[in-house]
CSV table of C-alpha atoms in Angstrom, one decimal:
chain,number,residue,atom,x,y,z
A,1,MET,CA,0.1,-0.2,0.2
A,2,GLY,CA,1.4,3.4,-0.5
A,3,LEU,CA,3.7,4.8,-3.2
A,4,ASP,CA,6.4,2.5,-2.9
A,5,ASN,CA,3.9,-0.6,-2.9
A,6,ALA,CA,4.8,-1.9,-6.3
A,7,LYS,CA,8.5,-2.0,-6.0
A,8,LEU,CA,8.1,-3.8,-2.5
A,9,VAL,CA,5.7,-6.4,-4.2
A,10,ARG,CA,8.1,-6.9,-7.0
A,11,GLU,CA,11.2,-7.5,-4.6
A,12,PHE,CA,9.6,-10.0,-1.9
A,13,THR,CA,7.3,-11.8,-4.6
A,14,GLY,CA,9.4,-15.2,-4.8
A,15,VAL,CA,11.6,-14.4,-1.9
A,16,VAL,CA,8.9,-15.0,1.1
A,17,PRO,CA,6.0,-17.7,0.5
A,18,GLU,CA,3.1,-15.0,0.2
A,19,VAL,CA,3.1,-11.2,-0.6
A,20,VAL,CA,-0.3,-9.6,-0.1
A,21,SER,CA,-0.9,-6.4,-1.6
A,22,THR,CA,-3.8,-3.9,-0.2
A,23,ASP,CA,-4.8,-0.5,-1.0
A,24,SER,CA,-5.5,0.5,2.8
A,25,LEU,CA,-4.8,-0.1,6.3
A,26,GLU,CA,-8.1,-1.4,6.7
A,27,ALA,CA,-7.7,-3.9,4.0
A,28,ALA,CA,-4.1,-5.3,5.3
A,29,MET,CA,-5.5,-5.7,8.7
A,30,THR,CA,-8.5,-7.7,7.4
A,31,ALA,CA,-6.1,-10.1,5.2
A,32,SER,CA,-3.8,-10.1,8.5
A,33,LYS,CA,-6.7,-11.4,10.5
A,34,ALA,CA,-7.9,-13.7,7.9
A,35,ALA,CA,-4.4,-15.2,7.8
A,36,ALA,CA,-3.5,-15.7,11.1
A,37,ARG,CA,-3.8,-18.8,12.8
A,38,PRO,CA,-4.1,-19.0,17.0
A,39,GLY,CA,-1.0,-17.9,18.6
A,40,ASP,CA,0.2,-15.6,15.8
A,41,ALA,CA,0.9,-12.2,16.0
A,42,VAL,CA,0.5,-9.3,13.7
A,43,LEU,CA,3.1,-6.4,13.6
A,44,LEU,CA,2.8,-3.1,12.3
A,45,SER,CA,6.6,-3.0,10.7
A,46,PRO,CA,6.6,-0.2,8.1
A,47,ALA,CA,9.1,-0.2,5.8
A,48,CYS,CA,8.9,3.1,4.1
A,49,ALA,CA,7.4,6.4,4.7
A,50,SER,CA,3.6,7.1,4.6
A,51,PHE,CA,3.1,10.5,3.9
A,52,ASP,CA,0.5,9.8,0.9
A,53,LEU,CA,-1.7,7.8,3.3
A,54,PHE,CA,-1.3,9.2,6.9
A,55,ARG,CA,-0.7,12.7,8.6
A,56,ASN,CA,2.3,10.9,10.5
A,57,TYR,CA,3.8,7.9,12.2
A,58,GLU,CA,1.7,8.7,15.1
A,59,ASN,CA,-1.6,8.6,13.1
A,60,ARG,CA,-0.6,5.2,11.3
A,61,GLY,CA,0.2,3.7,14.6
A,62,GLU,CA,-3.2,5.0,16.4
A,63,LEU,CA,-5.4,3.6,13.5
A,64,PHE,CA,-3.6,0.3,13.8
A,65,LYS,CA,-4.1,0.1,17.6
A,66,ASN,CA,-7.7,1.2,17.5
A,67,TRP,CA,-8.2,-1.4,14.8
A,68,VAL,CA,-6.7,-4.0,16.8
A,69,GLU,CA,-8.7,-3.1,19.7
A,70,GLU,CA,-12.1,-3.0,18.2
A,71,LYS,CA,-11.7,-5.9,15.6
A,72,ALA,CA,-9.3,-8.5,16.8
């Protein structure tokens, strides 16, 4: 997701077992929840700046935290 998404997908395809590309944090979290098995952990570990999607890193983290509290 975001401006660097295509490059990340290209670089990781064939290197990791599965690459899931989404257009939003909400879609990424929904996909993560569907893929997670009991005992798994889903981490927010941004690899790039996300100024095109969020006000700042705090906004991004707060949205992640809120999603987990409401839907996980």
